[in-house]
């Protein structure tokens, strides 16, 4: 039976893939986005598009009202002077729209590490959002706790090309779960379409296995013909100044960097790995199919 499904974040790496999967399965998919030009492909495939953003409670409520399920998330705001206050405001808007609309099934994009509410940077907000959504009455909520996106390595292609190194603020030798966003999207789309969850639940999506940043960098190096490509842990202050120079607020940057530097504490490895949390796309698959084509552009 085809469903009526609302997707927030359809311009993002996960939301766009969820949308395409559901459209191709024949569901009625409604996208709420700020810039309709960015979802022209999905509209052409058959999605309904509504101009609006995460702060527009009336638009959200109206869209949710006729939906069987909705995919929601907590988007970053790089300009926020108080990141946690911004996150709380967004969560409050989402909750009001859910309550006022009467929608019964919500798939919430969360993250590994969201069992903690402090010491994990940005994810302190996703953890708090989980708790608040769990207080909704008569609404079924599924939290997708995703591992570190393999797509994050795409952000450092410029560094690899210009400097011959790969690097972030994270420790290079601490292994964490890493996942391709297409695997996250497939799982989220299935839950949105089948409504196979009741009450409040967590589905961790942890990729095929754990990788260190250094190991992943080595896989990239071999694929691009630089087998000796090194991983460098970049000093926090150096990265901070780069972000600030790009117009990010200091509080957002501090939250972002705390998330990276705290990985070594083990908070990303809290969830149990089993058949239900393990997905198939390996680092080698991702690098060959996604990273290398973009690197060669």
PDB file of C-alpha atoms in Angstrom, residues 23-283:
ATOM      1  CA  UNK A  23       9.424   8.155  -5.196  1.00  0.00           C
ATOM      2  CA  UNK A  24      10.726   5.223  -7.238  1.00  0.00           C
ATOM      3  CA  UNK A  25       8.636   2.885  -5.076  1.00  0.00           C
ATOM      4  CA  UNK A  26       5.537   4.863  -6.011  1.00  0.00           C
ATOM      5  CA  UNK A  27       4.827   6.664  -2.741  1.00  0.00           C
ATOM      6  CA  UNK A  28       3.485  10.222  -2.626  1.00  0.00           C
ATOM      7  CA  UNK A  29       6.477  12.183  -1.362  1.00  0.00           C
ATOM      8  CA  UNK A  30       6.281  15.795  -0.167  1.00  0.00           C
ATOM      9  CA  UNK A  31       9.499  17.766   0.249  1.00  0.00           C
ATOM     10  CA  UNK A  32       9.763  20.895   2.396  1.00  0.00           C
ATOM     11  CA  UNK A  33      12.809  22.911   1.330  1.00  0.00           C
ATOM     12  CA  UNK A  34      13.961  26.507   1.402  1.00  0.00           C
ATOM     13  CA  UNK A  35      15.225  26.529  -2.189  1.00  0.00           C
ATOM     14  CA  UNK A  36      12.921  24.712  -4.604  1.00  0.00           C
ATOM     15  CA  UNK A  37      15.569  24.938  -7.337  1.00  0.00           C
ATOM     16  CA  UNK A  38      17.692  22.435  -5.420  1.00  0.00           C
ATOM     17  CA  UNK A  39      15.072  19.686  -5.703  1.00  0.00           C
ATOM     18  CA  UNK A  40      14.175  20.072  -9.376  1.00  0.00           C
ATOM     19  CA  UNK A  41      15.368  16.523 -10.102  1.00  0.00           C
ATOM     20  CA  UNK A  42      13.146  15.070  -7.370  1.00  0.00           C
ATOM     21  CA  UNK A  43      10.194  17.183  -8.511  1.00  0.00           C
ATOM     22  CA  UNK A  44      10.683  15.889 -12.034  1.00  0.00           C
ATOM     23  CA  UNK A  45      10.592  12.339 -10.649  1.00  0.00           C
ATOM     24  CA  UNK A  46       7.214  13.066  -9.080  1.00  0.00           C
ATOM     25  CA  UNK A  47       7.700  14.676  -5.669  1.00  0.00           C
ATOM     26  CA  UNK A  48       5.466  17.461  -4.423  1.00  0.00           C
ATOM     27  CA  UNK A  49       7.565  20.404  -3.253  1.00  0.00           C
ATOM     28  CA  UNK A  50       6.705  23.069  -0.694  1.00  0.00           C
ATOM     29  CA  UNK A  51       8.782  26.162  -0.020  1.00  0.00           C
ATOM     30  CA  UNK A  52       9.477  26.456   3.697  1.00  0.00           C
ATOM     31  CA  UNK A  53      12.046  25.770   6.356  1.00  0.00           C
ATOM     32  CA  UNK A  54      12.446  24.153   9.732  1.00  0.00           C
ATOM     33  CA  UNK A  55      11.249  27.281  11.566  1.00  0.00           C
ATOM     34  CA  UNK A  56       7.884  27.489   9.767  1.00  0.00           C
ATOM     35  CA  UNK A  57       5.581  25.607  12.139  1.00  0.00           C
ATOM     36  CA  UNK A  58       2.437  26.300  10.101  1.00  0.00           C
ATOM     37  CA  UNK A  59       3.936  24.864   6.908  1.00  0.00           C
ATOM     38  CA  UNK A  60       5.223  21.818   8.772  1.00  0.00           C
ATOM     39  CA  UNK A  61       1.888  21.258  10.496  1.00  0.00           C
ATOM     40  CA  UNK A  62      -0.099  21.454   7.273  1.00  0.00           C
ATOM     41  CA  UNK A  63       2.251  19.034   5.524  1.00  0.00           C
ATOM     42  CA  UNK A  64       2.286  16.558   8.416  1.00  0.00           C
ATOM     43  CA  UNK A  65      -1.505  16.634   8.777  1.00  0.00           C
ATOM     44  CA  UNK A  66      -2.176  14.475   5.729  1.00  0.00           C
ATOM     45  CA  UNK A  67       0.933  12.317   5.974  1.00  0.00           C
ATOM     46  CA  UNK A  68       1.298   8.696   7.048  1.00  0.00           C
ATOM     47  CA  UNK A  69       4.879   9.334   8.160  1.00  0.00           C
ATOM     48  CA  UNK A  70       7.584  11.986   8.151  1.00  0.00           C
ATOM     49  CA  UNK A  71      11.368  12.101   8.154  1.00  0.00           C
ATOM     50  CA  UNK A  72      12.720  14.845  10.407  1.00  0.00           C
ATOM     51  CA  UNK A  73      16.177  16.019  11.423  1.00  0.00           C
ATOM     52  CA  UNK A  74      18.028  18.705  13.347  1.00  0.00           C
ATOM     53  CA  UNK A  75      19.851  20.806  10.731  1.00  0.00           C
ATOM     54  CA  UNK A  76      23.065  22.632  11.505  1.00  0.00           C
ATOM     55  CA  UNK A  77      23.076  26.410  11.752  1.00  0.00           C
ATOM     56  CA  UNK A  78      26.664  27.563  11.270  1.00  0.00           C
ATOM     57  CA  UNK A  79      25.673  31.133  12.211  1.00  0.00           C
ATOM     58  CA  UNK A  80      24.004  30.254  15.529  1.00  0.00           C
ATOM     59  CA  UNK A  81      25.476  32.255  18.398  1.00  0.00           C
ATOM     60  CA  UNK A  82      24.127  29.647  20.835  1.00  0.00           C
ATOM     61  CA  UNK A  83      24.018  26.250  19.148  1.00  0.00           C
ATOM     62  CA  UNK A  84      22.157  24.406  21.889  1.00  0.00           C
ATOM     63  CA  UNK A  85      19.508  27.147  22.158  1.00  0.00           C
ATOM     64  CA  UNK A  86      19.001  26.963  18.393  1.00  0.00           C
ATOM     65  CA  UNK A  87      18.682  23.179  18.550  1.00  0.00           C
ATOM     66  CA  UNK A  88      16.126  23.411  21.348  1.00  0.00           C
ATOM     67  CA  UNK A  89      14.104  25.951  19.396  1.00  0.00           C
ATOM     68  CA  UNK A  90      13.996  23.711  16.312  1.00  0.00           C
ATOM     69  CA  UNK A  91      13.036  20.663  18.368  1.00  0.00           C
ATOM     70  CA  UNK A  92      10.213  22.678  19.947  1.00  0.00           C
ATOM     71  CA  UNK A  93       8.891  23.699  16.524  1.00  0.00           C
ATOM     72  CA  UNK A  94       8.988  20.115  15.278  1.00  0.00           C
ATOM     73  CA  UNK A  95       7.162  18.863  18.369  1.00  0.00           C
ATOM     74  CA  UNK A  96       4.444  21.491  18.030  1.00  0.00           C
ATOM     75  CA  UNK A  97       3.928  20.615  14.356  1.00  0.00           C
ATOM     76  CA  UNK A  98       3.746  16.901  15.171  1.00  0.00           C
ATOM     77  CA  UNK A  99       1.264  17.437  17.998  1.00  0.00           C
ATOM     78  CA  UNK A 100      -0.933  19.900  16.085  1.00  0.00           C
ATOM     79  CA  UNK A 101      -1.025  17.786  12.926  1.00  0.00           C
ATOM     80  CA  UNK A 102      -1.891  14.458  14.501  1.00  0.00           C
ATOM     81  CA  UNK A 103       0.734  12.547  12.495  1.00  0.00           C
ATOM     82  CA  UNK A 104       1.438   9.121  14.040  1.00  0.00           C
ATOM     83  CA  UNK A 105       4.800   7.969  12.607  1.00  0.00           C
ATOM     84  CA  UNK A 106       8.080   9.901  12.794  1.00  0.00           C
ATOM     85  CA  UNK A 107      11.531   8.762  11.664  1.00  0.00           C
ATOM     86  CA  UNK A 108      14.082  11.049  13.317  1.00  0.00           C
ATOM     87  CA  UNK A 109      17.630  11.419  11.968  1.00  0.00           C
ATOM     88  CA  UNK A 110      19.901  11.128  14.983  1.00  0.00           C
ATOM     89  CA  UNK A 111      23.476   9.937  15.448  1.00  0.00           C
ATOM     90  CA  UNK A 112      25.622   7.445  17.246  1.00  0.00           C
ATOM     91  CA  UNK A 113      26.719   9.124  20.448  1.00  0.00           C
ATOM     92  CA  UNK A 114      23.311  10.653  21.091  1.00  0.00           C
ATOM     93  CA  UNK A 115      22.970   8.639  24.286  1.00  0.00           C
ATOM     94  CA  UNK A 116      25.140  11.413  25.801  1.00  0.00           C
ATOM     95  CA  UNK A 117      23.894  14.947  26.293  1.00  0.00           C
ATOM     96  CA  UNK A 118      27.212  16.696  26.848  1.00  0.00           C
ATOM     97  CA  UNK A 119      30.845  16.277  25.900  1.00  0.00           C
ATOM     98  CA  UNK A 120      29.912  15.269  22.348  1.00  0.00           C
ATOM     99  CA  UNK A 121      29.456  18.675  20.713  1.00  0.00           C
ATOM    100  CA  UNK A 122      26.665  18.984  18.158  1.00  0.00           C
ATOM    101  CA  UNK A 123      25.266  15.613  19.173  1.00  0.00           C
ATOM    102  CA  UNK A 124      24.320  16.883  22.597  1.00  0.00           C
ATOM    103  CA  UNK A 125      21.420  18.498  20.761  1.00  0.00           C
ATOM    104  CA  UNK A 126      20.417  15.358  18.882  1.00  0.00           C
ATOM    105  CA  UNK A 127      20.455  13.462  22.158  1.00  0.00           C
ATOM    106  CA  UNK A 128      18.177  16.036  23.766  1.00  0.00           C
ATOM    107  CA  UNK A 129      15.886  15.935  20.735  1.00  0.00           C
ATOM    108  CA  UNK A 130      15.519  12.169  21.144  1.00  0.00           C
ATOM    109  CA  UNK A 131      14.455  12.604  24.780  1.00  0.00           C
ATOM    110  CA  UNK A 132      11.910  15.284  23.941  1.00  0.00           C
ATOM    111  CA  UNK A 133      10.414  13.348  21.024  1.00  0.00           C
ATOM    112  CA  UNK A 134      10.109  10.322  23.295  1.00  0.00           C
ATOM    113  CA  UNK A 135       7.725  12.317  25.479  1.00  0.00           C
ATOM    114  CA  UNK A 136       5.162  12.654  22.685  1.00  0.00           C
ATOM    115  CA  UNK A 137       1.917  10.841  23.410  1.00  0.00           C
ATOM    116  CA  UNK A 138       0.344   8.525  20.815  1.00  0.00           C
ATOM    117  CA  UNK A 139       3.145   9.101  18.310  1.00  0.00           C
ATOM    118  CA  UNK A 140       5.454   6.314  17.138  1.00  0.00           C
ATOM    119  CA  UNK A 141       9.034   7.565  16.887  1.00  0.00           C
ATOM    120  CA  UNK A 142      12.060   5.790  15.448  1.00  0.00           C
ATOM    121  CA  UNK A 143      15.497   7.365  15.967  1.00  0.00           C
ATOM    122  CA  UNK A 144      18.037   6.498  13.277  1.00  0.00           C
ATOM    123  CA  UNK A 145      21.373   6.629  15.092  1.00  0.00           C
ATOM    124  CA  UNK A 146      23.772   6.804  12.188  1.00  0.00           C
ATOM    125  CA  UNK A 147      27.509   6.215  12.260  1.00  0.00           C
ATOM    126  CA  UNK A 148      30.044   8.717  10.947  1.00  0.00           C
ATOM    127  CA  UNK A 149      29.210   9.412   7.301  1.00  0.00           C
ATOM    128  CA  UNK A 150      31.801   8.190   4.817  1.00  0.00           C
ATOM    129  CA  UNK A 151      30.720  11.229   2.786  1.00  0.00           C
ATOM    130  CA  UNK A 152      32.521  13.432   5.314  1.00  0.00           C
ATOM    131  CA  UNK A 153      35.767  12.437   3.590  1.00  0.00           C
ATOM    132  CA  UNK A 154      34.541  14.228   0.469  1.00  0.00           C
ATOM    133  CA  UNK A 155      34.967  17.518   2.344  1.00  0.00           C
ATOM    134  CA  UNK A 156      38.735  17.108   2.438  1.00  0.00           C
ATOM    135  CA  UNK A 157      39.256  16.349  -1.271  1.00  0.00           C
ATOM    136  CA  UNK A 158      40.672  19.864  -1.681  1.00  0.00           C
ATOM    137  CA  UNK A 159      43.218  19.217   1.069  1.00  0.00           C
ATOM    138  CA  UNK A 160      44.236  15.921  -0.520  1.00  0.00           C
ATOM    139  CA  UNK A 161      44.680  17.571  -3.916  1.00  0.00           C
ATOM    140  CA  UNK A 162      46.495  20.716  -2.774  1.00  0.00           C
ATOM    141  CA  UNK A 163      48.585  19.479   0.144  1.00  0.00           C
ATOM    142  CA  UNK A 164      48.940  15.769  -0.508  1.00  0.00           C
ATOM    143  CA  UNK A 165      47.536  14.928   2.941  1.00  0.00           C
ATOM    144  CA  UNK A 166      44.197  14.093   4.486  1.00  0.00           C
ATOM    145  CA  UNK A 167      43.327  15.420   7.930  1.00  0.00           C
ATOM    146  CA  UNK A 168      40.776  16.456  10.524  1.00  0.00           C
ATOM    147  CA  UNK A 169      40.926  17.242  14.242  1.00  0.00           C
ATOM    148  CA  UNK A 170      40.096  13.611  15.088  1.00  0.00           C
ATOM    149  CA  UNK A 171      42.626  11.063  16.341  1.00  0.00           C
ATOM    150  CA  UNK A 172      43.852   9.020  13.390  1.00  0.00           C
ATOM    151  CA  UNK A 173      44.157   5.686  15.166  1.00  0.00           C
ATOM    152  CA  UNK A 174      40.853   5.354  17.028  1.00  0.00           C
ATOM    153  CA  UNK A 175      38.418   3.140  15.125  1.00  0.00           C
ATOM    154  CA  UNK A 176      34.756   4.114  14.881  1.00  0.00           C
ATOM    155  CA  UNK A 177      31.753   2.886  12.886  1.00  0.00           C
ATOM    156  CA  UNK A 178      31.538   4.540   9.455  1.00  0.00           C
ATOM    157  CA  UNK A 179      28.632   4.258   7.034  1.00  0.00           C
ATOM    158  CA  UNK A 180      27.679   5.262   3.487  1.00  0.00           C
ATOM    159  CA  UNK A 181      24.631   7.509   3.446  1.00  0.00           C
ATOM    160  CA  UNK A 182      22.930   5.343   0.814  1.00  0.00           C
ATOM    161  CA  UNK A 183      22.726   2.559   3.399  1.00  0.00           C
ATOM    162  CA  UNK A 184      21.241   4.956   5.971  1.00  0.00           C
ATOM    163  CA  UNK A 185      18.708   6.160   3.403  1.00  0.00           C
ATOM    164  CA  UNK A 186      17.595   2.627   2.497  1.00  0.00           C
ATOM    165  CA  UNK A 187      16.873   1.798   6.139  1.00  0.00           C
ATOM    166  CA  UNK A 188      15.073   5.068   6.835  1.00  0.00           C
ATOM    167  CA  UNK A 189      12.992   4.732   3.656  1.00  0.00           C
ATOM    168  CA  UNK A 190      11.924   1.223   4.618  1.00  0.00           C
ATOM    169  CA  UNK A 191      10.677   2.367   8.033  1.00  0.00           C
ATOM    170  CA  UNK A 192       8.868   5.364   6.531  1.00  0.00           C
ATOM    171  CA  UNK A 193       7.080   3.166   3.996  1.00  0.00           C
ATOM    172  CA  UNK A 194       6.272   0.102   6.092  1.00  0.00           C
ATOM    173  CA  UNK A 195       5.511   1.841   9.412  1.00  0.00           C
ATOM    174  CA  UNK A 196       7.058  -1.181  11.119  1.00  0.00           C
ATOM    175  CA  UNK A 197       7.714   0.454  14.491  1.00  0.00           C
ATOM    176  CA  UNK A 198       5.571   1.175  17.524  1.00  0.00           C
ATOM    177  CA  UNK A 199       6.293   3.302  20.575  1.00  0.00           C
ATOM    178  CA  UNK A 200       9.742   4.827  20.872  1.00  0.00           C
ATOM    179  CA  UNK A 201      12.677   2.983  19.293  1.00  0.00           C
ATOM    180  CA  UNK A 202      16.317   3.310  18.185  1.00  0.00           C
ATOM    181  CA  UNK A 203      17.771   1.776  15.022  1.00  0.00           C
ATOM    182  CA  UNK A 204      21.535   2.167  14.897  1.00  0.00           C
ATOM    183  CA  UNK A 205      23.105   2.130  11.421  1.00  0.00           C
ATOM    184  CA  UNK A 206      26.791   1.319  11.801  1.00  0.00           C
ATOM    185  CA  UNK A 207      28.227   0.460   8.398  1.00  0.00           C
ATOM    186  CA  UNK A 208      30.110  -2.775   7.612  1.00  0.00           C
ATOM    187  CA  UNK A 209      32.745  -2.422  10.363  1.00  0.00           C
ATOM    188  CA  UNK A 210      34.808   0.116  12.272  1.00  0.00           C
ATOM    189  CA  UNK A 211      37.603   2.076  10.578  1.00  0.00           C
ATOM    190  CA  UNK A 212      40.276   4.467  11.775  1.00  0.00           C
ATOM    191  CA  UNK A 213      40.724   7.757   9.937  1.00  0.00           C
ATOM    192  CA  UNK A 214      44.229   6.625   8.996  1.00  0.00           C
ATOM    193  CA  UNK A 215      42.953   3.345   7.532  1.00  0.00           C
ATOM    194  CA  UNK A 216      40.237   5.100   5.542  1.00  0.00           C
ATOM    195  CA  UNK A 217      42.815   7.593   4.262  1.00  0.00           C
ATOM    196  CA  UNK A 218      45.026   4.707   3.137  1.00  0.00           C
ATOM    197  CA  UNK A 219      42.104   3.230   1.191  1.00  0.00           C
ATOM    198  CA  UNK A 220      41.597   6.614  -0.493  1.00  0.00           C
ATOM    199  CA  UNK A 221      45.314   6.896  -1.270  1.00  0.00           C
ATOM    200  CA  UNK A 222      45.484   3.528  -2.994  1.00  0.00           C
ATOM    201  CA  UNK A 223      42.396   4.344  -5.069  1.00  0.00           C
ATOM    202  CA  UNK A 224      43.768   7.675  -6.321  1.00  0.00           C
ATOM    203  CA  UNK A 225      47.254   6.377  -7.028  1.00  0.00           C
ATOM    204  CA  UNK A 226      48.971   7.754  -3.916  1.00  0.00           C
ATOM    205  CA  UNK A 227      49.492   4.718  -1.717  1.00  0.00           C
ATOM    206  CA  UNK A 228      51.496   6.761   0.806  1.00  0.00           C
ATOM    207  CA  UNK A 229      48.772   9.390   1.375  1.00  0.00           C
ATOM    208  CA  UNK A 230      49.184  10.350   5.054  1.00  0.00           C
ATOM    209  CA  UNK A 231      46.530  11.169   7.618  1.00  0.00           C
ATOM    210  CA  UNK A 232      47.402  14.212   9.739  1.00  0.00           C
ATOM    211  CA  UNK A 233      45.599  15.190  12.932  1.00  0.00           C
ATOM    212  CA  UNK A 234      45.198  18.924  12.392  1.00  0.00           C
ATOM    213  CA  UNK A 235      45.580  21.229  15.437  1.00  0.00           C
ATOM    214  CA  UNK A 236      42.235  22.361  16.797  1.00  0.00           C
ATOM    215  CA  UNK A 237      43.115  26.050  16.785  1.00  0.00           C
ATOM    216  CA  UNK A 238      44.183  25.919  13.142  1.00  0.00           C
ATOM    217  CA  UNK A 239      40.893  24.345  12.092  1.00  0.00           C
ATOM    218  CA  UNK A 240      38.936  26.749  14.281  1.00  0.00           C
ATOM    219  CA  UNK A 241      40.463  29.781  12.631  1.00  0.00           C
ATOM    220  CA  UNK A 242      39.642  28.367   9.204  1.00  0.00           C
ATOM    221  CA  UNK A 243      35.970  27.904  10.134  1.00  0.00           C
ATOM    222  CA  UNK A 244      35.773  31.339  11.733  1.00  0.00           C
ATOM    223  CA  UNK A 245      37.280  32.808   8.582  1.00  0.00           C
ATOM    224  CA  UNK A 246      34.471  31.217   6.602  1.00  0.00           C
ATOM    225  CA  UNK A 247      31.871  33.038   8.689  1.00  0.00           C
ATOM    226  CA  UNK A 248      30.893  30.292  11.133  1.00  0.00           C
ATOM    227  CA  UNK A 249      29.957  31.409  14.653  1.00  0.00           C
ATOM    228  CA  UNK A 250      32.452  30.636  17.394  1.00  0.00           C
ATOM    229  CA  UNK A 251      29.922  28.631  19.405  1.00  0.00           C
ATOM    230  CA  UNK A 252      29.023  26.442  16.425  1.00  0.00           C
ATOM    231  CA  UNK A 253      32.709  25.844  15.673  1.00  0.00           C
ATOM    232  CA  UNK A 254      33.387  24.914  19.303  1.00  0.00           C
ATOM    233  CA  UNK A 255      30.535  22.385  19.201  1.00  0.00           C
ATOM    234  CA  UNK A 256      31.732  20.978  15.900  1.00  0.00           C
ATOM    235  CA  UNK A 257      35.301  20.588  17.090  1.00  0.00           C
ATOM    236  CA  UNK A 258      34.271  19.082  20.416  1.00  0.00           C
ATOM    237  CA  UNK A 259      32.469  16.365  18.473  1.00  0.00           C
ATOM    238  CA  UNK A 260      35.638  15.564  16.518  1.00  0.00           C
ATOM    239  CA  UNK A 261      38.114  15.685  19.358  1.00  0.00           C
ATOM    240  CA  UNK A 262      35.851  13.660  21.684  1.00  0.00           C
ATOM    241  CA  UNK A 263      35.663  10.671  19.332  1.00  0.00           C
ATOM    242  CA  UNK A 264      38.633   9.109  21.124  1.00  0.00           C
ATOM    243  CA  UNK A 265      36.533   8.985  24.318  1.00  0.00           C
ATOM    244  CA  UNK A 266      34.560   6.124  22.790  1.00  0.00           C
ATOM    245  CA  UNK A 267      31.122   7.740  22.723  1.00  0.00           C
ATOM    246  CA  UNK A 268      30.704   6.763  19.051  1.00  0.00           C
ATOM    247  CA  UNK A 269      31.195   3.082  19.939  1.00  0.00           C
ATOM    248  CA  UNK A 270      28.362   2.810  22.465  1.00  0.00           C
ATOM    249  CA  UNK A 271      25.841   1.020  20.243  1.00  0.00           C
ATOM    250  CA  UNK A 272      26.013  -2.745  19.837  1.00  0.00           C
ATOM    251  CA  UNK A 273      26.964  -4.076  16.415  1.00  0.00           C
ATOM    252  CA  UNK A 274      24.765  -6.935  15.183  1.00  0.00           C
ATOM    253  CA  UNK A 275      22.986  -7.989  11.990  1.00  0.00           C
ATOM    254  CA  UNK A 276      20.351  -5.263  12.373  1.00  0.00           C
ATOM    255  CA  UNK A 277      22.918  -2.465  12.715  1.00  0.00           C
ATOM    256  CA  UNK A 278      25.522  -3.623  10.174  1.00  0.00           C
ATOM    257  CA  UNK A 279      25.216  -2.453   6.550  1.00  0.00           C
ATOM    258  CA  UNK A 280      26.947  -3.605   3.389  1.00  0.00           C
ATOM    259  CA  UNK A 281      28.766  -0.708   1.692  1.00  0.00           C
ATOM    260  CA  UNK A 282      32.471  -0.987   2.551  1.00  0.00           C
ATOM    261  CA  UNK A 283      35.011   1.818   2.565  1.00  0.00           C
TER     262      UNK A 283
END
